[in-house]
Structures are given as structure tokens and as C-alpha cells.
Amino acid sequence: MLHRKYFMLSSPPEVFIFSRNATKFIFLLLALMAACMDCMPTTSPGYAIVVDAGSSGTRCWVYKLTPVAGNKLPKIEIVNKEKYKGGMAKQITEIKASLEKIVKFAKTHVPADQHAKTPIYFMATAGMRYLAENSATSVFDSIDHFLSDPAKCPFQHETPARILSGQEEGTFAWLSVNYLKGVLDDETLKDPTSKTFGVLEMGGASVQITFVPRSQILDNVFQFKFHRNKFHIYSHSYLNYGQETVREILDNSTLSRNNRHLSSNYVLNPCQIKDDTRAASESLNTSLLGTGHFEECVDMIRDMFVIPNKNCAPGPCTINNIYQPSIPRNQTFFAIGVIYKVLRDLGIDTSKPVKPSVIKYEATRFCSQNIPSLTDFQKLACPIGIYLYVLLVDVFKFAEDSEQIITIEEINGKTIGDFMLNVLS
């Protein structure tokens, strides 16, 4: 019978491989192992399998777990990984066939004498969140039924398949960054507010912010113990405010304004590189013509948000009346995922702290010139760069001249890339 258990993180393992996807799953794996301590190896190496279902693809990771003397958690190494195209949310009728491929792959990389001892975990993000409740229940019941059948899957499946919340994803990103920076196991840690690092992450469908505030957390709090340190972190995920969803919202807003260029079929788009053209939609005989007008685009982006009510509770509140404690001015934030790529494409020096005022200047410059050699993804730096500026200043309340934000692709030489929705899509 599948049932849920709760967990507490203990001392950190020695982690050998941090690929752009693996870092998140290492912490996910630690959490799941802590929920099932009898699954962990004690004297000889063991294995674990993590399956993630993203919006356009599914990944399977096979890990080797080697016991470490004097440590409650093992050393973790990646044995192999595989990606399967097509999101399960869009291929519900083919779930059985997808699971058969995954199990076949895992059986190849886990020794036969370890099959019955090896746990398999199934987690979903991104596209799975858009399934209707009844559909989601049916999908996960089917997955659990398949993985729990010894005739179809020789591995242990005791933790139910489920969807990770955006808040959980933000928390795993925070754990990964602070672990790699050596903060979580710092026995001399006195002030988590100034010593830990906040995390801003943007994916295709959402934006996450996670940090340790100075004040008491009244909502969206995660509490856990890692080694000898206790942490209370705030984490919130803004679903539908990621790169792809924001561009779609801005396109629709542009079309609704119907500000056409003379008598042509072009609709003027201030959130698009000047003189750049592209189709608005396959179903519409309309194209967008960029004007690259920073201030007009800022106004459109601000229209996406609901200004917080002064009497919202609990407070303070940010957009859409979402509670968010004030960000400590002495806390550094790592901006990861799409954010790094956008700032890089804007031409911003990512080797030093990035001020919002610099993002404003560079986005204004970038959007006002048409560079034919840019790829479609690079062109996204125009609308998303402006959006990022509004997000930092209006939503998260960073000062224009703040030097708290560092954007990274690697930390301590280990690639972290897209941790959440976009990395799995």
C-alpha cells in the first residue's frame, strides 16, 4: 500500500556529479530517501531511480548510492540518464508504453541482483500541473498501478507518483545553490539571513523566489534541518509568469489593442525588437511588427499584474495580493535558469552583480536595434529583459541601484542551468 511519509534532511553527502538537471534530482533523491530510510544502502552500494515527467519530455535518472562511514546519507553518483520526447500530459493514452521504455532502460543500468532492492520514484512538473483534477488522479493511479506490479516493474515503488508544486521546486533550487556554496553544513552559521543566498528562477511557465527573510514568515514557509542548522525559508511560485506564458500574454495584449501599422496587416508590438516581424498566431492572418519601445512595453507588463490592496493580510503583499516578506538588503540572490540566458543575450556582464538599472539600460538599447543574425530565442531577450526589470523593481522591490543580484550558469564549476519548469520541458 502506498502512503506518504515526511522527512528531514540530515548531513550532506559527497556529491560527485552536478549536471544542469542532476542537481535538482540529487536533493529530490535525498528527500525521498529520508522518507524511506530502509531503502538506503548500509554496507554495500545500492541504486535508486528517479523519473521526471515534464511538459514535453520525460527523463529517467539511475543513481548509485555508496555508503559513507560516519554519514547518514550516501555518496551519490549518476550511472546513466535518458530522455524521452513528448510530455505524458499530452500523451495520456501512451503512458503504459512510456513506462515500459523507462523500466527497460533502468533494468539495463541496475544490476539484476539489485532490482528488488532499488526504489523508483516518479515526479512530475510543468505540463502535468495543467491537467484537470480528475485526469491527474487517473494518470497517477495508472502510473502507480504499473510501477507497483512486479510482473511489469521489478523495482520498489512505495512513494506515490505525484506532481511537485512550484513552491517545492523553488525550495529545491534554494537547497541546491546553498549546498553548492557550502552554507548548509556550515557549523559556524549564526545568521541565516545574511549568510544564505536567495534564489530567483524563471522557467517557461513560472517564476520562483526563495529566500530567508529577517522577519517572521506568515505564509509559504518551508522549515527543515540540515546537519546542525535549522532553516525557515519563504518560497513562492508565480504560475503563468514564466518566459513562454508572459510572451503569450503580451502578444494577446498587443493584438487586443490592434494598433496597426498604416493599412497593413502588421500590429505594432512595443515588446518586440524594432522592425522585427513574426507571425502572431497560426490561426490568425496577422503579423507583429516590433517597435522596441521600452516604456510602452513596461506599461503593458504592469497591466498584467493586480496592484496589491493596502489592507491585504497577511502583509506585506506584492502583485496579485500575494504575501511576501521584505527582502533583506544584505542578502545576495542568485538568478538562474532563463534569467541568466536573457541577461547574457542582452550583453550584460554576468561576472559581477547586475543592477536593475543596468537591465533597463541594456534592454532599452537591445530592443531599439534590429540585428538580423539573432536567433528566435535571442530575440526573446527584448520582452523578457523588460519583464525582468519590472519583476525585480515592481514585484520583488529591489532598488534600481541594488547590487544584490548575481546571475550564474555555473557555481563552483558545476553547471546548474534551469532548475525548475523550463529545465524539464
Coordinates of C-alpha atoms in Angstrom, one line a residue, residues 4-328:
R4 CA 3.1 9.4 2.3
K5 CA 5.9 9.9 4.8
Y6 CA 7.5 13.1 6.0
F7 CA 11.2 13.8 6.1
M8 CA 14.0 15.8 7.5
L9 CA 17.3 16.5 5.7
S10 CA 20.4 15.4 7.7
S11 CA 24.1 15.8 6.9
P12 CA 25.1 16.3 3.3
P13 CA 26.5 13.5 1.1
E14 CA 29.5 13.8 -1.0
V15 CA 28.1 14.6 -4.4
F16 CA 30.3 13.9 -7.5
I17 CA 28.3 15.0 -10.5
F18 CA 26.2 18.1 -10.8
S19 CA 24.8 18.4 -14.3
R20 CA 22.2 21.0 -15.2
N21 CA 19.4 18.6 -14.4
A22 CA 21.1 16.3 -11.9
T23 CA 21.5 18.9 -9.1
K24 CA 17.8 19.2 -8.5
F25 CA 17.2 15.5 -8.5
I26 CA 20.0 14.9 -6.1
F27 CA 18.1 16.9 -3.5
L28 CA 14.9 15.4 -4.5
L29 CA 16.5 12.0 -4.1
L30 CA 17.8 12.9 -0.6
A31 CA 14.4 13.9 0.4
L32 CA 12.8 10.8 -0.9
M33 CA 15.5 8.6 0.7
A34 CA 14.9 10.3 4.0
A35 CA 11.3 9.4 3.6
C36 CA 12.2 5.8 3.1
M37 CA 15.3 5.2 5.2
D38 CA 15.1 1.4 4.8
C39 CA 15.7 1.9 1.1
M40 CA 19.2 3.2 1.7
P41 CA 22.3 1.0 1.4
T42 CA 24.1 0.3 4.7
T43 CA 27.2 -1.7 3.8
S44 CA 27.4 -2.1 0.0
P45 CA 26.4 0.1 -2.9
G46 CA 22.7 0.4 -3.8
Y47 CA 20.8 2.1 -6.5
A48 CA 17.8 4.5 -6.9
I49 CA 15.8 5.6 -9.9
V50 CA 14.1 9.0 -10.4
V51 CA 11.6 9.6 -13.2
D52 CA 10.5 13.1 -14.0
A53 CA 7.6 13.9 -16.4
G54 CA 8.0 17.4 -17.9
S55 CA 5.8 19.3 -20.3
S56 CA 7.5 18.0 -23.5
G57 CA 9.7 15.2 -22.3
T58 CA 10.3 12.6 -19.6
R59 CA 13.7 11.9 -18.0
C60 CA 14.9 8.9 -16.2
W61 CA 17.9 9.0 -13.9
V62 CA 19.7 6.0 -12.4
Y63 CA 21.8 6.7 -9.3
K64 CA 24.4 4.7 -7.5
L65 CA 24.4 5.1 -3.7
T66 CA 27.6 4.2 -1.9
P67 CA 27.6 4.2 1.9
V68 CA 29.9 6.7 3.6
A69 CA 31.4 5.9 7.1
G70 CA 30.1 8.3 9.8
N71 CA 27.5 9.8 7.5
K72 CA 23.8 9.1 7.4
L73 CA 23.5 9.8 3.7
P74 CA 25.5 8.0 1.0
K75 CA 27.7 9.3 -1.8
I76 CA 25.6 9.8 -4.9
E77 CA 26.8 9.2 -8.5
I78 CA 24.8 9.2 -11.8
V79 CA 25.1 5.8 -13.5
N80 CA 23.1 6.9 -16.6
K81 CA 20.2 9.0 -17.8
E82 CA 17.8 9.0 -20.7
K83 CA 15.3 11.5 -22.1
Y84 CA 12.1 10.5 -23.9
K85 CA 10.4 13.1 -26.1
G86 CA 6.8 14.0 -25.6
G87 CA 5.1 15.1 -22.3
M88 CA 3.0 12.5 -20.7
A89 CA 0.3 15.1 -20.0
K90 CA -0.2 15.3 -23.8
Q91 CA 0.1 11.5 -24.3
I92 CA -2.1 10.0 -21.6
T93 CA -3.1 7.1 -23.8
E94 CA 0.5 6.1 -24.3
I95 CA 1.6 6.2 -20.6
K96 CA 1.9 2.4 -20.4
A97 CA 4.2 2.3 -23.5
S98 CA 6.3 5.2 -22.0
L99 CA 6.7 3.4 -18.6
E100 CA 7.7 0.2 -20.4
K101 CA 10.6 2.0 -22.1
I102 CA 11.6 3.6 -18.8
V103 CA 11.6 0.3 -16.9
K104 CA 13.6 -1.4 -19.7
F105 CA 16.2 1.4 -19.6
A106 CA 16.5 1.2 -15.8
K107 CA 16.8 -2.6 -15.8
T108 CA 19.8 -2.3 -18.1
H109 CA 21.7 0.0 -15.8
V110 CA 20.8 -1.5 -12.4
P111 CA 22.4 -4.9 -11.6
A112 CA 19.9 -7.7 -11.7
D113 CA 20.6 -8.7 -8.1
Q114 CA 19.7 -5.1 -7.1
H115 CA 16.3 -4.8 -8.9
A116 CA 14.1 -5.8 -6.0
K117 CA 16.0 -3.6 -3.6
T118 CA 16.1 -0.5 -5.8
P119 CA 13.4 2.2 -5.2
I120 CA 11.8 4.0 -8.2
Y121 CA 10.3 7.5 -7.7
F122 CA 8.1 9.2 -10.2
M123 CA 7.7 13.0 -10.1
A124 CA 6.0 15.4 -12.5
T125 CA 6.2 19.2 -13.1
A126 CA 5.3 21.7 -15.7
G127 CA 2.6 20.4 -18.1
M128 CA 1.2 17.9 -15.6
R129 CA 0.0 20.9 -13.5
Y130 CA -2.4 21.9 -16.2
L131 CA -4.3 18.6 -16.1
A132 CA -7.8 18.6 -14.7
E133 CA -8.0 17.1 -11.2
N134 CA -9.9 14.0 -12.4
S135 CA -7.5 13.5 -15.3
A136 CA -4.4 13.9 -13.0
T137 CA -5.8 11.4 -10.5
S138 CA -6.4 8.9 -13.2
V139 CA -2.9 9.4 -14.7
F140 CA -1.1 8.9 -11.4
D141 CA -3.2 6.0 -10.4
S142 CA -2.3 4.3 -13.7
I143 CA 1.4 5.1 -13.1
D144 CA 1.4 3.7 -9.5
H145 CA -0.5 0.6 -10.6
F146 CA 2.1 -0.1 -13.3
L147 CA 5.1 0.6 -11.2
S148 CA 3.7 -1.5 -8.3
D149 CA 3.1 -4.6 -10.4
P150 CA 6.2 -6.9 -10.0
A151 CA 5.3 -8.5 -13.4
K152 CA 5.9 -5.2 -15.1
C153 CA 8.3 -3.4 -12.8
P154 CA 10.9 -5.3 -10.7
F155 CA 11.8 -2.2 -8.6
Q156 CA 10.4 -1.0 -5.3
H157 CA 7.6 1.6 -5.6
E158 CA 6.5 2.7 -2.2
T159 CA 6.3 6.5 -2.7
P160 CA 3.2 7.6 -4.7
A161 CA 3.8 9.3 -8.1
R162 CA 2.8 12.9 -7.8
I163 CA 3.2 16.5 -9.1
L164 CA 5.9 18.7 -7.4
S165 CA 4.4 22.1 -6.5
G166 CA 6.1 25.3 -7.7
Q167 CA 6.9 26.0 -4.1
E168 CA 8.7 22.7 -3.8
E169 CA 10.7 23.4 -6.9
G170 CA 11.7 26.8 -5.6
T171 CA 12.9 25.2 -2.4
F172 CA 15.0 22.6 -4.2
A173 CA 16.6 25.4 -6.2
W174 CA 17.4 27.2 -2.9
L175 CA 18.8 24.0 -1.4
S176 CA 21.0 23.3 -4.4
V177 CA 22.5 26.8 -4.6
N178 CA 23.2 27.0 -0.8
Y179 CA 24.5 23.4 -0.7
L180 CA 27.0 24.1 -3.5
K181 CA 28.1 27.3 -1.8
G182 CA 28.9 25.3 1.4
V183 CA 26.3 27.1 3.5
L184 CA 24.0 24.3 4.7
D185 CA 26.7 22.4 6.5
D186 CA 28.5 25.4 7.9
E187 CA 28.7 24.7 11.7
T188 CA 29.6 28.3 12.4
L189 CA 26.4 29.6 10.8
K190 CA 24.9 32.2 13.1
D191 CA 22.8 34.5 10.9
P192 CA 20.9 32.6 8.1
T193 CA 19.6 35.9 6.8
S194 CA 22.9 37.3 5.8
K195 CA 24.8 34.1 5.2
T196 CA 22.4 32.2 3.0
F197 CA 21.7 33.1 -0.6
G198 CA 18.3 33.8 -2.1
V199 CA 17.3 32.3 -5.4
L200 CA 15.3 33.8 -8.3
E201 CA 14.4 31.3 -11.1
M202 CA 12.5 31.7 -14.3
G203 CA 11.3 28.8 -16.4
G204 CA 8.9 28.6 -19.3
A205 CA 5.7 28.7 -17.2
S206 CA 6.6 30.2 -13.8
V207 CA 8.9 32.4 -11.7
Q208 CA 10.1 31.3 -8.3
I209 CA 11.6 33.4 -5.4
T210 CA 13.0 31.7 -2.4
F211 CA 14.9 33.3 0.5
V212 CA 15.4 33.5 4.3
P213 CA 13.7 36.8 5.4
R214 CA 14.7 38.7 8.5
S215 CA 11.1 38.9 9.8
Q216 CA 8.8 36.0 10.9
I217 CA 7.3 34.2 7.9
L218 CA 3.5 34.2 7.9
D219 CA 2.8 32.1 4.8
N220 CA 4.6 30.0 2.2
V221 CA 7.2 28.8 4.7
F222 CA 9.4 25.7 4.5
Q223 CA 11.1 24.5 7.7
F224 CA 13.8 21.9 7.7
K225 CA 17.0 20.9 9.4
F226 CA 20.2 20.2 7.5
H227 CA 23.1 18.9 9.5
R228 CA 23.1 21.1 12.7
N229 CA 21.4 24.1 11.2
K230 CA 17.7 24.9 11.1
F231 CA 16.2 27.0 8.3
H232 CA 12.9 28.8 7.8
I233 CA 12.7 29.8 4.2
Y234 CA 10.0 31.7 2.2
S235 CA 9.2 30.3 -1.2
H236 CA 6.5 31.3 -3.7
S237 CA 6.0 30.3 -7.3
Y238 CA 4.2 32.6 -9.7
L239 CA 2.5 30.2 -12.1
N240 CA 1.8 31.6 -15.6
Y241 CA 4.5 34.3 -15.2
G242 CA 7.3 32.4 -16.9
Q243 CA 9.1 33.2 -20.2
E244 CA 6.7 31.5 -22.6
T245 CA 3.4 32.4 -20.8
V246 CA 4.4 36.1 -20.4
R247 CA 5.3 36.3 -24.1
E248 CA 1.9 34.8 -25.0
I249 CA 0.1 37.3 -22.6
L250 CA 2.0 40.2 -24.2
D251 CA 1.1 39.0 -27.7
N252 CA -2.5 38.7 -26.9
S253 CA -2.5 42.2 -25.2
T254 CA -0.8 43.6 -28.3
L255 CA -3.5 42.1 -30.6
S256 CA -6.3 43.3 -28.4
R257 CA -5.0 46.9 -28.8
N258 CA -5.0 46.4 -32.6
N259 CA -2.6 49.2 -33.1
R260 CA -1.9 48.6 -36.8
H261 CA 1.0 49.9 -38.9
L262 CA -0.8 52.1 -41.5
S263 CA -3.1 49.9 -43.6
S264 CA -1.0 46.8 -43.4
N265 CA -1.7 43.5 -41.6
Y266 CA 1.1 44.3 -39.1
V267 CA 0.1 45.0 -35.5
L268 CA 2.7 47.2 -33.7
N269 CA 4.3 45.5 -30.7
P270 CA 6.4 47.6 -28.3
C271 CA 7.7 44.5 -26.6
Q272 CA 9.5 43.3 -29.7
I273 CA 12.8 44.2 -31.3
K274 CA 12.4 47.3 -33.6
D275 CA 11.5 46.4 -37.2
D276 CA 11.4 42.7 -36.4
T277 CA 8.4 40.8 -37.8
R278 CA 6.9 37.5 -36.9
A279 CA 3.5 35.7 -37.1
A280 CA 1.2 36.4 -34.2
S281 CA -0.6 33.1 -34.4
E282 CA -1.0 30.2 -36.9
S283 CA -4.8 30.7 -36.8
L284 CA -4.7 34.4 -37.5
N285 CA -3.7 36.2 -40.7
T286 CA -1.8 38.8 -38.6
S287 CA 1.9 39.5 -38.0
L288 CA 3.6 41.5 -35.3
L289 CA 5.9 44.4 -36.1
G290 CA 8.3 45.4 -33.3
T291 CA 8.7 49.0 -32.2
G292 CA 11.1 48.2 -29.3
H293 CA 9.6 50.9 -27.2
F294 CA 10.7 50.3 -23.6
E295 CA 8.2 52.5 -21.7
E296 CA 5.2 51.3 -23.6
C297 CA 6.2 47.7 -23.0
V298 CA 6.6 48.4 -19.3
D299 CA 3.1 49.7 -19.2
M300 CA 1.8 46.6 -20.9
I301 CA 3.7 44.4 -18.4
R302 CA 2.4 46.3 -15.4
D303 CA -1.2 45.8 -16.8
M304 CA -0.6 42.0 -16.3
F305 CA -0.4 42.4 -12.5
V306 CA -3.1 43.2 -9.9
I307 CA -1.8 46.0 -7.7
P308 CA -1.9 44.8 -4.1
N309 CA -4.6 46.1 -1.7
K310 CA -3.1 48.3 1.1
N311 CA -5.2 46.3 3.6
C312 CA -4.2 42.8 2.3
A313 CA -3.5 40.3 5.0
P314 CA -1.1 38.9 5.9
G315 CA 1.2 41.6 4.7
P316 CA 3.3 42.9 3.2
C317 CA 1.9 42.0 -0.2
T318 CA 3.2 42.1 -3.7
I319 CA 1.3 41.7 -7.0
N320 CA -2.0 39.9 -7.0
N321 CA -2.1 40.4 -3.2
I322 CA 0.5 37.6 -2.7
Y323 CA 2.1 37.8 0.7
Q324 CA 5.9 38.3 0.5
P325 CA 8.1 39.3 3.4
S326 CA 10.5 42.1 2.7
I327 CA 13.8 41.1 1.1
P328 CA 16.8 41.7 3.4

